[in-house]
């Protein structure tokens, strides 16, 4: 009985250590987060009366702020350099080949393709929670990303979630279609208007290879019920989506070139179609809120998914 108690105590201690490592990267394998300077000068509160979803800053034009207010997203062209994207691509390949094994990372695969492609990037659909990978986490600390994020969240940015999406060529099962959804479904953080997702195309994204699809203005609606929706007689068990989608709301396909980045509100209804090409459509994404009380909030961590 005494030995059983010791084992239970050891397991409890191990679980606690895992939780602490997740909550504080300083205890994990990755370097401690550092303060990343941004070029935007941001007010702590939104402009009274006119803007609800952006903060006063010297980076966004009035037209850009108004577009985000009205539509819930803002596309910035050519924001991330080709050099950085190539570095992220190489690290993704290393993870797929198990040359590096960052702690805590979740890898989603199409196991049916392993016999054809082995352990390669042609099998892996998603690398999720990569905050312990020093190279991929660099995306979350890029000054060009942070200066825009701060316009929506304010200073003291906290990373919530990270993903690198590799949309594989799809079959008639539509496995990699991501139904329309709201990111806030996954997050207990509030207020919603101080959360933003950064979504960067690692190659050209267009309608044929499953680019991001948004319903402008839906960030002004409430959080809707989500679950596993029925899709054309098929059930997609990979992703939650809206259980009752309003097909009357217009959809916009965001055609993006490599390095283009879209920032969007967590209540914006969005998703992505299937990849009808023979190639692979990659993107990085991250979501982050503002948290004045968090001591590790000076590095940014979350990208959004399509």
mmCIF file of C-alpha atoms in Angstrom:
data_model
loop_
_atom_site.group_PDB
_atom_site.id
_atom_site.type_symbol
_atom_site.label_atom_id
_atom_site.label_comp_id
_atom_site.label_asym_id
_atom_site.label_seq_id
_atom_site.Cartn_x
_atom_site.Cartn_y
_atom_site.Cartn_z
ATOM 1 C CA UNK A 1 0.000 0.000 0.000
ATOM 2 C CA UNK A 2 2.837 2.374 0.836
ATOM 3 C CA UNK A 3 4.536 1.624 -2.488
ATOM 4 C CA UNK A 4 1.236 2.257 -4.318
ATOM 5 C CA UNK A 5 0.999 5.656 -2.661
ATOM 6 C CA UNK A 6 4.527 6.468 -3.758
ATOM 7 C CA UNK A 7 3.719 5.543 -7.360
ATOM 8 C CA UNK A 8 0.580 7.682 -7.333
ATOM 9 C CA UNK A 9 2.607 10.551 -5.909
ATOM 10 C CA UNK A 10 5.212 10.148 -8.650
ATOM 11 C CA UNK A 11 2.507 10.184 -11.333
ATOM 12 C CA UNK A 12 0.911 13.292 -9.835
ATOM 13 C CA UNK A 13 4.288 15.020 -9.750
ATOM 14 C CA UNK A 14 4.917 14.072 -13.382
ATOM 15 C CA UNK A 15 1.539 15.467 -14.452
ATOM 16 C CA UNK A 16 2.202 18.676 -12.529
ATOM 17 C CA UNK A 17 5.610 19.024 -14.182
ATOM 18 C CA UNK A 18 4.015 18.568 -17.616
ATOM 19 C CA UNK A 19 1.423 21.242 -16.872
ATOM 20 C CA UNK A 20 4.030 23.659 -15.583
ATOM 21 C CA UNK A 21 6.208 23.067 -18.630
ATOM 22 C CA UNK A 22 3.229 23.825 -20.872
ATOM 23 C CA UNK A 23 2.357 26.970 -18.933
ATOM 24 C CA UNK A 24 5.939 28.179 -18.653
ATOM 25 C CA UNK A 25 8.315 27.482 -21.567
ATOM 26 C CA UNK A 26 11.175 28.437 -19.243
ATOM 27 C CA UNK A 27 10.812 24.944 -17.765
ATOM 28 C CA UNK A 28 10.840 23.222 -21.154
ATOM 29 C CA UNK A 29 13.480 22.575 -23.744
ATOM 30 C CA UNK A 30 12.923 25.787 -25.670
ATOM 31 C CA UNK A 31 14.701 29.018 -24.747
ATOM 32 C CA UNK A 32 12.932 31.361 -22.391
ATOM 33 C CA UNK A 33 10.640 33.864 -24.143
ATOM 34 C CA UNK A 34 12.215 37.234 -24.634
ATOM 35 C CA UNK A 35 10.782 40.678 -25.113
ATOM 36 C CA UNK A 36 10.337 41.449 -28.799
ATOM 37 C CA UNK A 37 10.207 45.163 -29.611
ATOM 38 C CA UNK A 38 7.486 46.335 -31.984
ATOM 39 C CA UNK A 39 7.440 49.427 -34.110
ATOM 40 C CA UNK A 40 3.800 50.322 -33.529
ATOM 41 C CA UNK A 41 2.961 52.772 -30.779
ATOM 42 C CA UNK A 42 -0.284 51.472 -29.339
ATOM 43 C CA UNK A 43 -2.787 52.952 -26.928
ATOM 44 C CA UNK A 44 -4.095 50.729 -24.149
ATOM 45 C CA UNK A 45 -7.739 51.254 -25.136
ATOM 46 C CA UNK A 46 -9.649 51.508 -28.408
ATOM 47 C CA UNK A 47 -10.584 54.917 -29.756
ATOM 48 C CA UNK A 48 -13.779 56.009 -28.045
ATOM 49 C CA UNK A 49 -16.900 55.589 -30.130
ATOM 50 C CA UNK A 50 -15.472 54.764 -33.550
ATOM 51 C CA UNK A 51 -13.274 51.668 -33.364
ATOM 52 C CA UNK A 52 -14.213 48.587 -31.329
ATOM 53 C CA UNK A 53 -11.828 45.962 -32.682
ATOM 54 C CA UNK A 54 -8.543 47.839 -33.101
ATOM 55 C CA UNK A 55 -6.472 49.997 -30.776
ATOM 56 C CA UNK A 56 -5.082 53.432 -31.536
ATOM 57 C CA UNK A 57 -1.701 52.985 -33.223
ATOM 58 C CA UNK A 58 0.652 54.601 -35.721
ATOM 59 C CA UNK A 59 0.809 51.611 -38.087
ATOM 60 C CA UNK A 60 -2.664 50.982 -39.475
ATOM 61 C CA UNK A 61 -4.266 53.627 -41.642
ATOM 62 C CA UNK A 62 -7.791 54.806 -40.877
ATOM 63 C CA UNK A 63 -8.956 52.890 -43.953
ATOM 64 C CA UNK A 64 -7.317 49.675 -42.738
ATOM 65 C CA UNK A 65 -8.827 50.024 -39.277
ATOM 66 C CA UNK A 66 -12.269 50.677 -40.744
ATOM 67 C CA UNK A 67 -11.945 47.639 -43.041
ATOM 68 C CA UNK A 68 -11.184 45.414 -40.050
ATOM 69 C CA UNK A 69 -14.043 46.977 -38.083
ATOM 70 C CA UNK A 70 -16.473 46.237 -40.919
ATOM 71 C CA UNK A 71 -15.174 42.859 -42.085
ATOM 72 C CA UNK A 72 -13.272 41.250 -39.214
ATOM 73 C CA UNK A 73 -10.064 40.614 -41.139
ATOM 74 C CA UNK A 74 -7.177 42.518 -42.706
ATOM 75 C CA UNK A 75 -4.796 41.184 -45.375
ATOM 76 C CA UNK A 76 -1.232 42.520 -45.424
ATOM 77 C CA UNK A 77 0.715 41.714 -48.581
ATOM 78 C CA UNK A 78 4.280 40.359 -48.613
ATOM 79 C CA UNK A 79 4.755 40.635 -44.853
ATOM 80 C CA UNK A 80 6.999 37.605 -44.180
ATOM 81 C CA UNK A 81 10.218 37.228 -46.188
ATOM 82 C CA UNK A 82 10.997 34.356 -48.565
ATOM 83 C CA UNK A 83 14.092 33.620 -46.470
ATOM 84 C CA UNK A 84 12.077 33.115 -43.280
ATOM 85 C CA UNK A 85 9.468 30.998 -45.049
ATOM 86 C CA UNK A 86 12.178 28.759 -46.487
ATOM 87 C CA UNK A 87 13.639 28.282 -42.992
ATOM 88 C CA UNK A 88 10.206 27.336 -41.644
ATOM 89 C CA UNK A 89 9.701 24.930 -44.539
ATOM 90 C CA UNK A 90 13.031 23.183 -43.833
ATOM 91 C CA UNK A 91 12.196 22.825 -40.142
ATOM 92 C CA UNK A 92 8.790 21.373 -41.030
ATOM 93 C CA UNK A 93 10.533 18.776 -43.217
ATOM 94 C CA UNK A 94 12.944 17.913 -40.382
ATOM 95 C CA UNK A 95 10.015 17.368 -38.006
ATOM 96 C CA UNK A 96 8.205 15.186 -40.564
ATOM 97 C CA UNK A 97 11.328 13.038 -40.980
ATOM 98 C CA UNK A 98 11.767 12.866 -37.180
ATOM 99 C CA UNK A 99 15.170 14.479 -37.403
ATOM 100 C CA UNK A 100 13.974 16.717 -34.572
ATOM 101 C CA UNK A 101 11.315 15.880 -31.980
ATOM 102 C CA UNK A 102 10.129 19.030 -30.178
ATOM 103 C CA UNK A 103 8.404 18.212 -26.871
ATOM 104 C CA UNK A 104 4.666 18.744 -26.778
ATOM 105 C CA UNK A 105 4.204 18.989 -30.537
ATOM 106 C CA UNK A 106 1.213 17.171 -32.054
ATOM 107 C CA UNK A 107 1.594 15.779 -35.577
ATOM 108 C CA UNK A 108 -1.456 14.870 -37.677
ATOM 109 C CA UNK A 109 -0.901 12.407 -40.517
ATOM 110 C CA UNK A 110 -2.737 10.585 -43.257
ATOM 111 C CA UNK A 111 -1.593 7.081 -42.319
ATOM 112 C CA UNK A 112 -2.953 5.651 -45.579
ATOM 113 C CA UNK A 113 -0.167 7.465 -47.453
ATOM 114 C CA UNK A 114 2.754 6.142 -45.384
ATOM 115 C CA UNK A 115 3.236 3.047 -47.543
ATOM 116 C CA UNK A 116 3.617 5.311 -50.582
ATOM 117 C CA UNK A 117 5.616 8.234 -49.161
ATOM 118 C CA UNK A 118 7.119 6.911 -45.931
ATOM 119 C CA UNK A 119 7.824 9.343 -43.090
ATOM 120 C CA UNK A 120 7.750 12.573 -45.132
ATOM 121 C CA UNK A 121 5.994 15.917 -45.527
ATOM 122 C CA UNK A 122 3.687 14.254 -48.089
ATOM 123 C CA UNK A 123 1.996 12.417 -45.223
ATOM 124 C CA UNK A 124 1.817 15.090 -42.488
ATOM 125 C CA UNK A 125 -1.216 17.385 -42.564
ATOM 126 C CA UNK A 126 -0.515 19.485 -39.479
ATOM 127 C CA UNK A 127 2.174 20.286 -36.924
ATOM 128 C CA UNK A 128 0.384 21.721 -33.911
ATOM 129 C CA UNK A 129 1.598 23.309 -30.669
ATOM 130 C CA UNK A 130 5.128 23.911 -31.912
ATOM 131 C CA UNK A 131 6.005 26.455 -29.221
ATOM 132 C CA UNK A 132 8.878 24.265 -28.007
ATOM 133 C CA UNK A 133 10.498 24.227 -31.460
ATOM 134 C CA UNK A 134 12.903 27.167 -31.481
ATOM 135 C CA UNK A 135 12.900 27.603 -35.262
ATOM 136 C CA UNK A 136 9.141 27.442 -35.888
ATOM 137 C CA UNK A 137 8.413 29.528 -32.802
ATOM 138 C CA UNK A 138 10.488 32.264 -34.416
ATOM 139 C CA UNK A 139 7.427 32.975 -36.552
ATOM 140 C CA UNK A 140 5.622 34.090 -33.410
ATOM 141 C CA UNK A 141 8.367 36.557 -32.550
ATOM 142 C CA UNK A 142 8.910 38.125 -35.964
ATOM 143 C CA UNK A 143 8.785 41.915 -35.464
ATOM 144 C CA UNK A 144 6.817 42.311 -38.698
ATOM 145 C CA UNK A 145 4.102 40.018 -37.286
ATOM 146 C CA UNK A 146 4.141 41.414 -33.754
ATOM 147 C CA UNK A 147 3.800 45.051 -34.772
ATOM 148 C CA UNK A 148 0.469 44.237 -36.419
ATOM 149 C CA UNK A 149 -0.719 41.886 -33.669
ATOM 150 C CA UNK A 150 -0.214 44.657 -31.130
ATOM 151 C CA UNK A 151 -2.669 46.868 -33.025
ATOM 152 C CA UNK A 152 -5.415 44.377 -32.145
ATOM 153 C CA UNK A 153 -4.347 42.999 -28.757
ATOM 154 C CA UNK A 154 -2.242 45.755 -27.245
ATOM 155 C CA UNK A 155 1.135 45.063 -25.560
ATOM 156 C CA UNK A 156 2.013 42.040 -23.401
ATOM 157 C CA UNK A 157 1.086 39.500 -26.054
ATOM 158 C CA UNK A 158 0.529 35.908 -24.972
ATOM 159 C CA UNK A 159 0.783 32.905 -27.261
ATOM 160 C CA UNK A 160 -2.228 30.603 -27.189
ATOM 161 C CA UNK A 161 -1.851 28.157 -30.037
ATOM 162 C CA UNK A 162 0.429 27.453 -33.003
ATOM 163 C CA UNK A 163 0.015 25.427 -36.173
ATOM 164 C CA UNK A 164 1.719 24.750 -39.459
ATOM 165 C CA UNK A 165 -0.886 23.447 -41.909
ATOM 166 C CA UNK A 166 0.116 21.310 -44.874
ATOM 167 C CA UNK A 167 -3.114 20.815 -46.825
ATOM 168 C CA UNK A 168 -2.663 17.524 -48.643
ATOM 169 C CA UNK A 169 -4.254 16.709 -52.009
ATOM 170 C CA UNK A 170 -7.730 15.492 -51.096
ATOM 171 C CA UNK A 171 -9.794 12.472 -52.052
ATOM 172 C CA UNK A 172 -13.537 12.137 -52.545
ATOM 173 C CA UNK A 173 -13.760 11.714 -48.758
ATOM 174 C CA UNK A 174 -12.906 15.428 -48.381
ATOM 175 C CA UNK A 175 -10.739 14.581 -45.378
ATOM 176 C CA UNK A 176 -8.921 17.905 -45.350
ATOM 177 C CA UNK A 177 -11.853 20.217 -45.954
ATOM 178 C CA UNK A 178 -12.098 22.500 -42.938
ATOM 179 C CA UNK A 179 -15.767 23.441 -42.401
ATOM 180 C CA UNK A 180 -16.775 26.982 -41.595
ATOM 181 C CA UNK A 181 -16.118 27.726 -37.932
ATOM 182 C CA UNK A 182 -15.198 30.374 -35.358
ATOM 183 C CA UNK A 183 -11.880 30.089 -33.529
ATOM 184 C CA UNK A 184 -13.402 31.361 -30.284
ATOM 185 C CA UNK A 185 -15.124 27.965 -30.027
ATOM 186 C CA UNK A 186 -11.758 26.592 -28.871
ATOM 187 C CA UNK A 187 -10.699 29.386 -26.500
ATOM 188 C CA UNK A 188 -11.876 30.257 -22.981
ATOM 189 C CA UNK A 189 -10.088 33.622 -23.157
ATOM 190 C CA UNK A 190 -11.993 36.901 -23.174
ATOM 191 C CA UNK A 191 -12.576 39.570 -24.311
ATOM 192 C CA UNK A 192 -12.792 38.262 -27.851
ATOM 193 C CA UNK A 193 -11.870 41.623 -29.354
ATOM 194 C CA UNK A 194 -8.406 41.445 -27.784
ATOM 195 C CA UNK A 195 -7.642 38.148 -29.537
ATOM 196 C CA UNK A 196 -6.340 37.948 -33.097
ATOM 197 C CA UNK A 197 -5.151 35.241 -35.435
ATOM 198 C CA UNK A 198 -2.186 35.673 -37.789
ATOM 199 C CA UNK A 199 -2.332 33.400 -40.875
ATOM 200 C CA UNK A 200 0.642 33.470 -43.270
ATOM 201 C CA UNK A 201 0.732 31.749 -46.654
ATOM 202 C CA UNK A 202 3.928 29.745 -47.205
ATOM 203 C CA UNK A 203 3.084 29.417 -50.909
ATOM 204 C CA UNK A 204 0.379 30.728 -53.191
ATOM 205 C CA UNK A 205 -3.057 29.917 -51.785
ATOM 206 C CA UNK A 206 -6.015 29.958 -54.160
ATOM 207 C CA UNK A 207 -9.423 28.364 -54.561
ATOM 208 C CA UNK A 208 -8.130 25.207 -56.267
ATOM 209 C CA UNK A 209 -5.712 24.292 -53.453
ATOM 210 C CA UNK A 210 -8.053 25.158 -50.598
ATOM 211 C CA UNK A 211 -7.355 28.778 -49.652
ATOM 212 C CA UNK A 212 -8.883 30.463 -46.634
ATOM 213 C CA UNK A 213 -12.585 31.338 -46.992
ATOM 214 C CA UNK A 214 -14.177 34.036 -44.816
ATOM 215 C CA UNK A 215 -17.643 35.465 -44.276
ATOM 216 C CA UNK A 216 -17.017 39.205 -43.839
ATOM 217 C CA UNK A 217 -18.773 40.908 -40.956
ATOM 218 C CA UNK A 218 -19.580 37.742 -39.016
ATOM 219 C CA UNK A 219 -17.173 38.780 -36.253
ATOM 220 C CA UNK A 220 -20.036 40.964 -35.019
ATOM 221 C CA UNK A 221 -22.208 37.900 -34.349
ATOM 222 C CA UNK A 222 -22.314 35.670 -31.287
ATOM 223 C CA UNK A 223 -20.415 32.420 -30.833
ATOM 224 C CA UNK A 224 -22.454 29.722 -32.555
ATOM 225 C CA UNK A 225 -22.887 25.999 -31.750
ATOM 226 C CA UNK A 226 -20.117 23.822 -33.198
ATOM 227 C CA UNK A 227 -19.702 20.093 -33.682
ATOM 228 C CA UNK A 228 -18.954 17.511 -36.360
ATOM 229 C CA UNK A 229 -21.085 18.678 -39.286
ATOM 230 C CA UNK A 230 -22.467 16.456 -42.017
ATOM 231 C CA UNK A 231 -20.708 17.401 -45.253
ATOM 232 C CA UNK A 232 -22.352 16.272 -48.472
ATOM 233 C CA UNK A 233 -23.280 12.963 -46.920
ATOM 234 C CA UNK A 234 -19.825 12.512 -45.369
ATOM 235 C CA UNK A 235 -18.788 13.186 -41.796
ATOM 236 C CA UNK A 236 -15.455 14.900 -41.277
ATOM 237 C CA UNK A 237 -14.037 13.725 -37.956
ATOM 238 C CA UNK A 238 -10.942 15.939 -38.072
ATOM 239 C CA UNK A 239 -12.478 19.353 -37.524
ATOM 240 C CA UNK A 240 -15.457 20.912 -35.782
ATOM 241 C CA UNK A 241 -17.614 23.292 -37.770
ATOM 242 C CA UNK A 242 -20.829 25.280 -37.475
ATOM 243 C CA UNK A 243 -23.815 23.019 -36.871
ATOM 244 C CA UNK A 244 -26.147 25.490 -38.548
ATOM 245 C CA UNK A 245 -24.377 27.431 -41.294
ATOM 246 C CA UNK A 246 -26.172 30.351 -42.935
ATOM 247 C CA UNK A 247 -25.524 29.794 -46.638
ATOM 248 C CA UNK A 248 -26.979 33.212 -47.458
ATOM 249 C CA UNK A 249 -23.991 35.044 -45.986
ATOM 250 C CA UNK A 250 -21.526 35.826 -48.821
ATOM 251 C CA UNK A 251 -18.143 34.088 -48.756
ATOM 252 C CA UNK A 252 -14.832 35.557 -49.880
ATOM 253 C CA UNK A 253 -11.940 33.351 -51.023
ATOM 254 C CA UNK A 254 -8.683 34.950 -49.879
ATOM 255 C CA UNK A 255 -6.188 34.417 -52.695
ATOM 256 C CA UNK A 256 -2.760 34.989 -51.126
ATOM 257 C CA UNK A 257 0.815 34.950 -52.376
ATOM 258 C CA UNK A 258 3.745 33.545 -50.419
ATOM 259 C CA UNK A 259 4.446 35.787 -47.432
ATOM 260 C CA UNK A 260 1.006 37.431 -47.421
ATOM 261 C CA UNK A 261 -0.544 37.487 -43.932
ATOM 262 C CA UNK A 262 -4.138 37.903 -42.868
ATOM 263 C CA UNK A 263 -5.117 38.957 -39.350
ATOM 264 C CA UNK A 264 -8.638 38.096 -38.244
ATOM 265 C CA UNK A 265 -11.027 38.215 -35.303
ATOM 266 C CA UNK A 266 -11.769 34.941 -33.412
ATOM 267 C CA UNK A 267 -15.513 35.262 -34.094
ATOM 268 C CA UNK A 268 -15.048 35.653 -37.844
ATOM 269 C CA UNK A 269 -16.619 32.646 -39.566
ATOM 270 C CA UNK A 270 -14.007 31.042 -41.813
ATOM 271 C CA UNK A 271 -12.781 27.723 -43.149
ATOM 272 C CA UNK A 272 -11.043 26.268 -46.185
ATOM 273 C CA UNK A 273 -11.958 24.004 -49.066
ATOM 274 C CA UNK A 274 -10.334 20.838 -50.307
ATOM 275 C CA UNK A 275 -7.050 20.779 -52.221
ATOM 276 C CA UNK A 276 -7.932 19.760 -55.767
ATOM 277 C CA UNK A 277 -4.348 20.025 -57.005
ATOM 278 C CA UNK A 278 -1.486 17.528 -56.873
ATOM 279 C CA UNK A 279 0.593 19.920 -54.758
ATOM 280 C CA UNK A 280 0.608 20.797 -51.066
ATOM 281 C CA UNK A 281 -0.701 24.091 -49.662
ATOM 282 C CA UNK A 282 1.207 25.206 -46.545
ATOM 283 C CA UNK A 283 0.542 28.010 -44.106
ATOM 284 C CA UNK A 284 1.589 29.116 -40.648
ATOM 285 C CA UNK A 285 -0.841 30.486 -38.130
ATOM 286 C CA UNK A 286 -0.996 31.702 -34.562
ATOM 287 C CA UNK A 287 -3.559 33.184 -32.148
ATOM 288 C CA UNK A 288 -2.838 35.341 -29.157
ATOM 289 C CA UNK A 289 -4.674 37.503 -26.609
ATOM 290 C CA UNK A 290 -3.497 40.271 -24.369
ATOM 291 C CA UNK A 291 -2.919 39.379 -20.725
ATOM 292 C CA UNK A 292 -1.477 42.060 -18.493
ATOM 293 C CA UNK A 293 -0.895 39.616 -15.639
ATOM 294 C CA UNK A 294 1.047 36.996 -17.579
ATOM 295 C CA UNK A 295 4.812 37.151 -17.005
ATOM 296 C CA UNK A 296 5.599 35.211 -20.182
ATOM 297 C CA UNK A 297 3.462 37.322 -22.470
ATOM 298 C CA UNK A 298 6.277 39.218 -24.124
ATOM 299 C CA UNK A 299 6.636 36.686 -26.888
ATOM 300 C CA UNK A 300 3.819 35.886 -29.268
ATOM 301 C CA UNK A 301 2.592 32.387 -29.963
ATOM 302 C CA UNK A 302 -0.489 31.593 -31.957
ATOM 303 C CA UNK A 303 -1.270 31.290 -35.634
ATOM 304 C CA UNK A 304 -4.578 30.634 -37.199
ATOM 305 C CA UNK A 305 -5.834 27.910 -39.255
ATOM 306 C CA UNK A 306 -7.731 27.644 -42.426
#
